[in-house]
Tab-separated table of C-alpha atoms in Angstrom:
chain	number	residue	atom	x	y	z
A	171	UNK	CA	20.963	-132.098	29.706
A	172	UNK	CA	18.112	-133.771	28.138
A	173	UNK	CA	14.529	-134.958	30.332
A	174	UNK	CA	16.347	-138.378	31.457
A	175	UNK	CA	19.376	-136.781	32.484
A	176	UNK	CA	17.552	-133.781	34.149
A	177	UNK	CA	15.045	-136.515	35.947
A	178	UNK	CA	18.084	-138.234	37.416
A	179	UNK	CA	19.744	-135.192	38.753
A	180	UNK	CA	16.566	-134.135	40.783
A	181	UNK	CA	15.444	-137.394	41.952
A	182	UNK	CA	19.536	-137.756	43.197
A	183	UNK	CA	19.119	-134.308	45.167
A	184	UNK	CA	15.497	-135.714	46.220
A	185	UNK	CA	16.506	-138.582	47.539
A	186	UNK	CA	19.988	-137.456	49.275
A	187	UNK	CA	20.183	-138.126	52.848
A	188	UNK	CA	19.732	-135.491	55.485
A	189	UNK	CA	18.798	-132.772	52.624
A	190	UNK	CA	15.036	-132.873	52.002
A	191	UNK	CA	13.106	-130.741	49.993
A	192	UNK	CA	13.839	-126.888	52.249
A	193	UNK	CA	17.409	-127.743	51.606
A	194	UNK	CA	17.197	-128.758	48.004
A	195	UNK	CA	14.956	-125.347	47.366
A	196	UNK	CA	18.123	-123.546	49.098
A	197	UNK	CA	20.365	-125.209	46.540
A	198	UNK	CA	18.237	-124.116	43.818
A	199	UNK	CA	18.156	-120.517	44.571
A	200	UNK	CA	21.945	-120.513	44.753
A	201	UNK	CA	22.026	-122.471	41.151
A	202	UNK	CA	19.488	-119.808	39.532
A	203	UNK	CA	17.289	-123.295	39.296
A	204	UNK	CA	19.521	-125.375	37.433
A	205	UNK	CA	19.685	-129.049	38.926
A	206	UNK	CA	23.188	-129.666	37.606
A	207	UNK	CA	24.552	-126.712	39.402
A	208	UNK	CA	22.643	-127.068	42.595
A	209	UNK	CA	23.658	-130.844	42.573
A	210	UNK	CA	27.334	-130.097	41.980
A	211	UNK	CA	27.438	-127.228	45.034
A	212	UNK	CA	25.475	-130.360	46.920
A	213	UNK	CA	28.386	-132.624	46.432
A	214	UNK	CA	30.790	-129.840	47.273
A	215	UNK	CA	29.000	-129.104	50.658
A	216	UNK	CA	27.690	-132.825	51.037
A	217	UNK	CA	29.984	-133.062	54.418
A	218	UNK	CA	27.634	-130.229	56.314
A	219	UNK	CA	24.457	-132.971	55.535
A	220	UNK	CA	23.644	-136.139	56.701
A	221	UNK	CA	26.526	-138.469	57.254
A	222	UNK	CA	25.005	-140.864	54.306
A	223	UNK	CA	24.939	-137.600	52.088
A	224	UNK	CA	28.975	-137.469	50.766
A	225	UNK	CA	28.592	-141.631	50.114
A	226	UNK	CA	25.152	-141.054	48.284
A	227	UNK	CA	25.862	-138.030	46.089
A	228	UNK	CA	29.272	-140.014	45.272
A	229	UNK	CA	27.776	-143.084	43.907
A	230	UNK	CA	24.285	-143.257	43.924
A	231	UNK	CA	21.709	-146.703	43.865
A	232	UNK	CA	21.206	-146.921	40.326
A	233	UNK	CA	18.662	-149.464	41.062
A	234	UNK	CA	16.948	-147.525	43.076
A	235	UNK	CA	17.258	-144.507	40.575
A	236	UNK	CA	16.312	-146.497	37.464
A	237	UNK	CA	12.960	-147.805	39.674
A	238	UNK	CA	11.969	-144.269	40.063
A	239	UNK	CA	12.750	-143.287	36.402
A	240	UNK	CA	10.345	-146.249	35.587
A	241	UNK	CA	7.749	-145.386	37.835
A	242	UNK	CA	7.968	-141.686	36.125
A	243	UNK	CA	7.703	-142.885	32.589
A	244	UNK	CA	4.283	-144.736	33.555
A	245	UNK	CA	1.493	-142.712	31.765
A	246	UNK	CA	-0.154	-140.412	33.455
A	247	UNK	CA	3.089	-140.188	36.059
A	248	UNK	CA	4.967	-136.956	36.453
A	249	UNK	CA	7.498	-134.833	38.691
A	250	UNK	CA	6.192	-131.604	39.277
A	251	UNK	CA	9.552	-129.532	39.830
A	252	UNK	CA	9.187	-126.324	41.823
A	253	UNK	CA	10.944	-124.692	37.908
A	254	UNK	CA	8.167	-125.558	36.332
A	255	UNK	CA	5.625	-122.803	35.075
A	256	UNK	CA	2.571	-124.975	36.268
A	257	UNK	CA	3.888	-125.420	39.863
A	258	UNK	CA	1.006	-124.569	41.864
A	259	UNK	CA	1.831	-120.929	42.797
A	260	UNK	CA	-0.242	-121.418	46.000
A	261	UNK	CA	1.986	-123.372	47.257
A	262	UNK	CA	5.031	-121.039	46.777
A	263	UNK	CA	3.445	-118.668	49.466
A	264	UNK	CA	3.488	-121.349	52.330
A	265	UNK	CA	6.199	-122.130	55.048
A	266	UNK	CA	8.643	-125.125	54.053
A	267	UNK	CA	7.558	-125.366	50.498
A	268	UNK	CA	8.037	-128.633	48.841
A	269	UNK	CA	10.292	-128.615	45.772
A	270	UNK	CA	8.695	-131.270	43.894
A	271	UNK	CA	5.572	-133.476	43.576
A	272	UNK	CA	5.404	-137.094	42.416
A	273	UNK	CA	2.293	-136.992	40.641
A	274	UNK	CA	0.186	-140.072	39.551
A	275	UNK	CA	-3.285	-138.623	37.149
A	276	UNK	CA	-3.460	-135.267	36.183
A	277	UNK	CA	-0.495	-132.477	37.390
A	278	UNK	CA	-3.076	-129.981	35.758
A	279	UNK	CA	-5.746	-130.481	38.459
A	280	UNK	CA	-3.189	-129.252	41.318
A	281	UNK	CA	-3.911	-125.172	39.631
A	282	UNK	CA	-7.386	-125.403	39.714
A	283	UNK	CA	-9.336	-123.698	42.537
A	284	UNK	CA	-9.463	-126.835	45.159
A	285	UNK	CA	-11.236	-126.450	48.456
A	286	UNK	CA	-10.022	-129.212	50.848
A	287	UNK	CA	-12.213	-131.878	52.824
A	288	UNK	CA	-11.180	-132.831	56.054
A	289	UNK	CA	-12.156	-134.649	59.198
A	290	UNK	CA	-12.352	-138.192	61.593
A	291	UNK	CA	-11.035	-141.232	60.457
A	292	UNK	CA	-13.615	-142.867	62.404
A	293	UNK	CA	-16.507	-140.393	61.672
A	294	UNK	CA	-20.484	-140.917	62.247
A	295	UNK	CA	-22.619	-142.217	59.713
A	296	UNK	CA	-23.866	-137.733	59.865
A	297	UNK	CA	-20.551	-137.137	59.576
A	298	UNK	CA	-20.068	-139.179	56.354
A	299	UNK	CA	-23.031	-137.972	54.911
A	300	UNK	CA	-22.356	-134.188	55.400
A	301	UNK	CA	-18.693	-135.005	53.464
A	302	UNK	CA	-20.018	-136.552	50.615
A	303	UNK	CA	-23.119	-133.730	50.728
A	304	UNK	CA	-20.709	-130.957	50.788
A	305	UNK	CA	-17.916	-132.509	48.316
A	306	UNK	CA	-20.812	-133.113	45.900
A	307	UNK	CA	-21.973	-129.779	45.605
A	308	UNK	CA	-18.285	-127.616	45.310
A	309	UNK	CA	-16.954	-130.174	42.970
A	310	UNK	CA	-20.350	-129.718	41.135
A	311	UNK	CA	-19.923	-125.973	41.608
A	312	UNK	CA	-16.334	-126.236	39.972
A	313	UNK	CA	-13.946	-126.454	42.546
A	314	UNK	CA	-11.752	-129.947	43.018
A	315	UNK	CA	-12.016	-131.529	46.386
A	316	UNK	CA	-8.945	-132.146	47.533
A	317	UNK	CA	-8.109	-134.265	50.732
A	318	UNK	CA	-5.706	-137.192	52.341
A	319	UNK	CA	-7.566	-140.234	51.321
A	320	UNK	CA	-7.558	-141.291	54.867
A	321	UNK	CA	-10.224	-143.658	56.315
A	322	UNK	CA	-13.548	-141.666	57.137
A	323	UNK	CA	-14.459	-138.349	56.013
A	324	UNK	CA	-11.297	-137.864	53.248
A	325	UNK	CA	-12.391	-141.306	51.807
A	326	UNK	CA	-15.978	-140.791	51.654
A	327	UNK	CA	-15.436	-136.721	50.337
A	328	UNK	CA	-13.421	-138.167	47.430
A	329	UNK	CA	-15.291	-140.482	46.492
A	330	UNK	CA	-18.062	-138.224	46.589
A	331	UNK	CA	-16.655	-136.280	44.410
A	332	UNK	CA	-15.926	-139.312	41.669
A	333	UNK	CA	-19.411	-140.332	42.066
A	334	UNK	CA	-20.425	-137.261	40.700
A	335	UNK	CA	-18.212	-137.024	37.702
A	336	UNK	CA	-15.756	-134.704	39.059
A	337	UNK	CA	-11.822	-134.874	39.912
A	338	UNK	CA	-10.733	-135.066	43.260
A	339	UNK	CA	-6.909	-134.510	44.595
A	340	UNK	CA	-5.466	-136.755	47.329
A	341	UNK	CA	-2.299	-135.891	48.915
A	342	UNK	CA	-0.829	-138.678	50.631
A	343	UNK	CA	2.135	-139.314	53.252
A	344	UNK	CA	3.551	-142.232	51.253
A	345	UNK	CA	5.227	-142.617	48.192
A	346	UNK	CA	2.902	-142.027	45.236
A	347	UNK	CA	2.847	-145.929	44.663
A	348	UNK	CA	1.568	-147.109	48.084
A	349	UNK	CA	-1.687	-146.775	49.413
A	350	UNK	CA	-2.644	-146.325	52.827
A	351	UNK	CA	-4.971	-147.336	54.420
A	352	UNK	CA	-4.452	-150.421	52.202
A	353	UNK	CA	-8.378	-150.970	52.066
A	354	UNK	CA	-8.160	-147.695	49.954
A	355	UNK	CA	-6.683	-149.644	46.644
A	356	UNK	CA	-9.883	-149.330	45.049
A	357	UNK	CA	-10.001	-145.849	45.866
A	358	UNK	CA	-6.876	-144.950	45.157
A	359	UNK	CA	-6.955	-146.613	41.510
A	360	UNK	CA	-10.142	-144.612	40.688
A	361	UNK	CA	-8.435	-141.057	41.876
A	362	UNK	CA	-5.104	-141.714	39.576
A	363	UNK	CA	-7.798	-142.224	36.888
A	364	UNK	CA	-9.762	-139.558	37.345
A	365	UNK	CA	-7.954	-137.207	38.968
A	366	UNK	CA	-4.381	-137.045	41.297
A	367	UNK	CA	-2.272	-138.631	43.908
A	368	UNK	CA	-0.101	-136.234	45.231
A	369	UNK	CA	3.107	-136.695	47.333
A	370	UNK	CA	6.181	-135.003	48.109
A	371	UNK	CA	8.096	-138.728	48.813
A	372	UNK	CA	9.544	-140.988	46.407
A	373	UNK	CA	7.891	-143.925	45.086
A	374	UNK	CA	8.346	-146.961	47.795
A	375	UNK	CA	8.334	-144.674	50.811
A	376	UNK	CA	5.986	-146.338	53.404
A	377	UNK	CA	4.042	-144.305	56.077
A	378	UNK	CA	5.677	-142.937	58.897
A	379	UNK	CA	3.633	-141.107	61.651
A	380	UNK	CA	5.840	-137.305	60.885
A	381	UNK	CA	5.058	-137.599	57.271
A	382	UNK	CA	1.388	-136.758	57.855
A	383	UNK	CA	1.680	-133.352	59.466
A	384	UNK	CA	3.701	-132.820	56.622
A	385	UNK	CA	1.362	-133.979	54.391
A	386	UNK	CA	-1.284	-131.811	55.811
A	387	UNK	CA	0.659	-128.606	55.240
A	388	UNK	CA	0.303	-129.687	51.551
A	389	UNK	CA	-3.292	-130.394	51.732
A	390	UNK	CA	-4.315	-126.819	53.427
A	391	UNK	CA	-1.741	-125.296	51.265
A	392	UNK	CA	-2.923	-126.222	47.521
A	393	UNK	CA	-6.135	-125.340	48.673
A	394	UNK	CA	-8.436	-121.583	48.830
A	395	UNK	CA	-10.013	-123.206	51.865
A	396	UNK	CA	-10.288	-125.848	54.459
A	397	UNK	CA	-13.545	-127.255	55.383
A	398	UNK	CA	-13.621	-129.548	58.712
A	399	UNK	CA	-16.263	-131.743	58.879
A	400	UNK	CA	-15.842	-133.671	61.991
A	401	UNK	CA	-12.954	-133.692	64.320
A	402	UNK	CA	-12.130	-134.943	68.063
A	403	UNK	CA	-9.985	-132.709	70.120
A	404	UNK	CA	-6.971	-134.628	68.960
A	405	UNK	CA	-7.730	-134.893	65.513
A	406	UNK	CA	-4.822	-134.661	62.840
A	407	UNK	CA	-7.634	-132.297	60.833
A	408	UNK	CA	-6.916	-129.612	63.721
A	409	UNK	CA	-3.387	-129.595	62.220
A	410	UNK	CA	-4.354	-129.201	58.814
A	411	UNK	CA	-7.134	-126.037	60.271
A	412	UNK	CA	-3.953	-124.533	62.191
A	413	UNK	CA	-1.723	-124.596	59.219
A	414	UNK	CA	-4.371	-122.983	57.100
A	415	UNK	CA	-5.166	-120.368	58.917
A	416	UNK	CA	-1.079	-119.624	59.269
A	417	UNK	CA	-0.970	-119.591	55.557
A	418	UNK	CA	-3.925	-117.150	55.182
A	419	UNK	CA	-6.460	-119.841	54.068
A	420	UNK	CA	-9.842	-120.060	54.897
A	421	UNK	CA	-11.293	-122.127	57.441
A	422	UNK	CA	-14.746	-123.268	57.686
A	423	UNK	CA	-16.515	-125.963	60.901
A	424	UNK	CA	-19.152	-127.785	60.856
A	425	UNK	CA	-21.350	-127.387	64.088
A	426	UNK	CA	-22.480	-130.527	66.090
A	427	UNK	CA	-23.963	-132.051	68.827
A	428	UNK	CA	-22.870	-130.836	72.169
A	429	UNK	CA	-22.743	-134.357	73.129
A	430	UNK	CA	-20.836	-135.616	70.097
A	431	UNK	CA	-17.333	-136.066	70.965
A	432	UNK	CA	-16.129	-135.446	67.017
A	433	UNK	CA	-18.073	-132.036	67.484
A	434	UNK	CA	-15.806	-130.547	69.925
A	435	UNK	CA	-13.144	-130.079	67.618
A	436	UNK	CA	-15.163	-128.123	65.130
A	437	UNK	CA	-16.756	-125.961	68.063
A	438	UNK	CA	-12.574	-124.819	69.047
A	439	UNK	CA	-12.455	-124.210	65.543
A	440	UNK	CA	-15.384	-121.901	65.641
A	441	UNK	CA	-14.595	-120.041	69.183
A	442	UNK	CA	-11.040	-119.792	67.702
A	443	UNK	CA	-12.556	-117.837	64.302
A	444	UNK	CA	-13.406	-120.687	61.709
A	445	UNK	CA	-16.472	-119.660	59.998
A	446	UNK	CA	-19.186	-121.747	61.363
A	447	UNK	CA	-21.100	-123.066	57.957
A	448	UNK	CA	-24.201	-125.609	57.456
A	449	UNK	CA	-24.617	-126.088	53.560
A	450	UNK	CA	-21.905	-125.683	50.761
A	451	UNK	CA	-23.369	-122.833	48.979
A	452	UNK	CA	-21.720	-121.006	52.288
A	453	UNK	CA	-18.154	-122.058	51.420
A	454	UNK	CA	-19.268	-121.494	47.527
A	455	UNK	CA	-19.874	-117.959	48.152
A	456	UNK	CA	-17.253	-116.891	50.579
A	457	UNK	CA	-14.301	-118.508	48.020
A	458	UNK	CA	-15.501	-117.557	44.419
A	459	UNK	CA	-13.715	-114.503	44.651
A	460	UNK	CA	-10.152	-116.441	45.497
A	461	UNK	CA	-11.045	-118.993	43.014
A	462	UNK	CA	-11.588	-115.730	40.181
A	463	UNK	CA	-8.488	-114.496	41.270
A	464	UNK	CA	-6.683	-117.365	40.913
A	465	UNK	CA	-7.827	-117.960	37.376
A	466	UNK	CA	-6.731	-114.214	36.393
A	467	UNK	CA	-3.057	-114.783	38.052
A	468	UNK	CA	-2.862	-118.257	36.803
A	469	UNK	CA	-3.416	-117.356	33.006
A	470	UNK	CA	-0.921	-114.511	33.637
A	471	UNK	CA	1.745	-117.017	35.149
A	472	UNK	CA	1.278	-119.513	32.300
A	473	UNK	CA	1.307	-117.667	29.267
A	474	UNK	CA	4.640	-117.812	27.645
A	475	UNK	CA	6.999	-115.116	26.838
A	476	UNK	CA	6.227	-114.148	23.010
A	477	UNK	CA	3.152	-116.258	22.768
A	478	UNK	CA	0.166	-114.673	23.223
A	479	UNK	CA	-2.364	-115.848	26.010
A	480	UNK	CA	-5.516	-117.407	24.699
A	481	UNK	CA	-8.321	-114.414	24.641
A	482	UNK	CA	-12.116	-114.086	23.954
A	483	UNK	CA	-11.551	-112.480	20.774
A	484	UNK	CA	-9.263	-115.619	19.634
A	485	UNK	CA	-6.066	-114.517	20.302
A	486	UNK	CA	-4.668	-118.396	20.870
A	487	UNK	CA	-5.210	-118.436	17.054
A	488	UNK	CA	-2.084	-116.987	15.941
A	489	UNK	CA	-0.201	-119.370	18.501
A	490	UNK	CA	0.948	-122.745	15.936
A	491	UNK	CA	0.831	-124.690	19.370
A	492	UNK	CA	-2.393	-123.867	20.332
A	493	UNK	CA	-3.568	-124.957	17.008
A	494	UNK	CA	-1.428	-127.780	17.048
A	495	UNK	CA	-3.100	-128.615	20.747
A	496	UNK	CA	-6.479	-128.413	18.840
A	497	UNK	CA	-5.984	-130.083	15.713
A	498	UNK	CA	-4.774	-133.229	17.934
A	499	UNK	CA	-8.031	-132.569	20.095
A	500	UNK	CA	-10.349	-132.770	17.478
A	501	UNK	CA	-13.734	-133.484	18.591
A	502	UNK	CA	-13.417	-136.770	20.442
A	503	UNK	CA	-12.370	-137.026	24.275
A	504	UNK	CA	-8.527	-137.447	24.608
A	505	UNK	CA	-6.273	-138.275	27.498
A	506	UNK	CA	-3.505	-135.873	27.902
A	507	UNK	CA	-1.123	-138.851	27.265
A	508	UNK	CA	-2.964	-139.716	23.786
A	509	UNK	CA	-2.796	-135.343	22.778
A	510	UNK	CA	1.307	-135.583	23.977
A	511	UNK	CA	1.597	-138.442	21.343
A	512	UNK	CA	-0.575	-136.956	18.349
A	513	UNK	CA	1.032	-133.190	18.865
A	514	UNK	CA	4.233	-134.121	19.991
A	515	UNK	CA	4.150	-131.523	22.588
A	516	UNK	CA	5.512	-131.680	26.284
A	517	UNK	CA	3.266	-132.790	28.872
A	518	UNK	CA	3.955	-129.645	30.975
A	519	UNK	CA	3.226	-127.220	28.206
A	520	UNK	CA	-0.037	-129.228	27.409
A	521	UNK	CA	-1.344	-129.098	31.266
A	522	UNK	CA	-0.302	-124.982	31.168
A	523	UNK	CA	-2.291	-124.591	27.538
A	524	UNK	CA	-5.285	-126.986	28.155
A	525	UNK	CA	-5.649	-125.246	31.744
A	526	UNK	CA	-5.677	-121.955	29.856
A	527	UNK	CA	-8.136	-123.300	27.252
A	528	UNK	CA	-10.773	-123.940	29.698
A	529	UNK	CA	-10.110	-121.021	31.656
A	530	UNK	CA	-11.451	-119.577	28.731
A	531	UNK	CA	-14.229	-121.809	28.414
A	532	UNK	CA	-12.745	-123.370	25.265
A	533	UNK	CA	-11.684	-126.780	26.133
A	534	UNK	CA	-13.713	-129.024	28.564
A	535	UNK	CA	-12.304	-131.018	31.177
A	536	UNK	CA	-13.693	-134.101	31.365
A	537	UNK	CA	-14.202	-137.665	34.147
A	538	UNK	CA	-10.762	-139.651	33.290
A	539	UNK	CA	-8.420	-136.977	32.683
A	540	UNK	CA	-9.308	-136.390	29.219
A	541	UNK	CA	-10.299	-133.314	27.843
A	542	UNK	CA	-12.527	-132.472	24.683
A	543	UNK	CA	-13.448	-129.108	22.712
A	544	UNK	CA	-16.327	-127.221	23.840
A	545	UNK	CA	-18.256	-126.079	20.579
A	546	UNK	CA	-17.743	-122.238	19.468
């Protein structure tokens, strides 16, 4: 089936009632990850789902189908399929993995080492300041800040991180084309532009109080480590702290004021094991390791059977799509949508190459999702 036809299928099994995305993984691994197949033993089994599921996989909205297919051939719009050689492979190793993202800016951000940014919606003017402070310095250190856009500390940590030039990740518990809180538009606009909105729902879902836990899972998940700014006992960013440490992430509190209610969440954190930290350079150090590991196994997982990985010694030189990828580089800035039209390469294989390309410190990622050649 061609990309249209292979789009369809998945957002069909995305979008069928009662299965969400641990059931559609299950399909997959029956269909050795072939949509068509996996869709076809959906429709066979469609009576063991939701009662909607039999009606839906039978005759689909194809309004609501074609809206989704438009949304996806936006620029800069993408489904990340779980198939896909530039899934993030951190999140393969966490409970109730999702088997796609709707992605709205760069898919190629979601393999870079991110450390996430979490804490009180309605945090103190300290608490603000410490976010912004601390996303500042890792995204200036190289890591992409990654959070929930969420009023408070996620809002001011990623735009923190924009201020200073960098990319910042949101993952969001709405569709990929709503924003909430709505007074985030702004925001919201800027991160698609500069670097991702993340979500495991389709475009036009609205937010629902469950989809945030589940959203959290995503947040801790894609990330080598959690920092927690500020948090009340009953803070959602306790959540996000517990799943982290379940899926053998990192977990780092900021100390407070005794007397500071949105302390006393970060002081459990710390009795409970969370390293206690007071400047970035702390969660710097304890993650470069994890973040060099992850560059080793990520240009392992990427490089493509018979094509040799790009190398030091200019191995990526014999590769005709590497050059290709270079030649439509030039010397100039380019979006990723601008190098898919002058090379006439796929957008996935140019996120997997350029990522591997500035692994090795020969492409630069720049403010804007566009990327330029570093001289050498």
């Amino acid at each position: 089936m061609d990309e249209t036809e292979e789009l369809r299928a998945w957002l069909t099994a995305l979008r069928t009632p009662g299965l969400g995305q641990g059931g559609l993984r299950e399909a997959l691994a029956t269909a050795d990850g072939r949509i068509d197949a996996a869709l076809a033993r959906l429709r066979r089994q469609a009576a063991a789902l939701d009662e909607g599921a039999a009606a839906w996989l039978d005759a689909p909205d194809e309004a609501r189908l074609a809206a989704d297919l438009a949304w996806l051939a936006e620029p800069g719009h993408r489904l990340l399929r779980c198939t896909e050689a530039d899934f993030p492979p951190l999140l393969e190793t966490i409970p109730q993995p999702p088997a796609a993202l709707f992605v709205a800016g760069d898919a190629g951000l979601l393999l870079h080492p991110q450390v996430a940014i979490v804490g009180a919606r309605g945090a103190s003017p300290a608490g603000l300041e410490h976010a912004r402070r601390f996303a500042r310095a890792l995204a200036l250190a190289g890591f992409t800040v990654t959070s929930g856009m969420a009023d408070g500390i996620d809002g001011a940590a990623h735009a923190a991180a924009l201020d200073a030039g960098c990319a910042t990740i949101a993952v969001v518990g709405t569709g990929p084309d709503r924003v909430y809180p709505r007074k985030h538009h702004a925001l919201a606009q800027r991160i698609a532009a500069q670097g991702a909105v993340v979500s495991e729902f389709p475009p036009g879902t609205a937010a629902r109080a469950d989809h945030f836990p589940r959203r959290n899972r995503l947040i801790s998940g894609l990330a080598l480590g959690v920092v927690v700014v500020e948090a009340g006992l009953q803070s959602g960013s306790l959540i996000t702290a517990r799943l982290a440490g379940e899926q053998g992430r990192e977990v780092f509190a900021l100390p407070g004021s005794v007397a500071n209610p949105l302390a006393r969440g970060c002081h459990r954190l710390i009795r409970d094991g969370a390293r206690l930290v007071e400047e970035p350079a702390e969660v710097i150090e304890a993650l470069a390791p994890a973040a060099r590991a992850l560059g080793v196994e990520l240009a392992e997982r990427l490089a493509r059977p018979g094509a040799p990985a790009p190398t030091r010694d200019g191995g990526w030189r014999d590769d005709p799509d590497y050059r290709r990828l270079l030649d439509a580089l030039g010397h100039d800035p380019a979006t990723l949508d601008e190098l898919v039209r002058r090379s006439g390469l796929a957008a996935a294989a140019l996120s997997s190459m350029l990522l591997m390309l500035e692994l090795e410190g020969r492409v630069a990622g720049l403010p804007g999702n566009r990327y330029q050649c570093m001289p050498g």
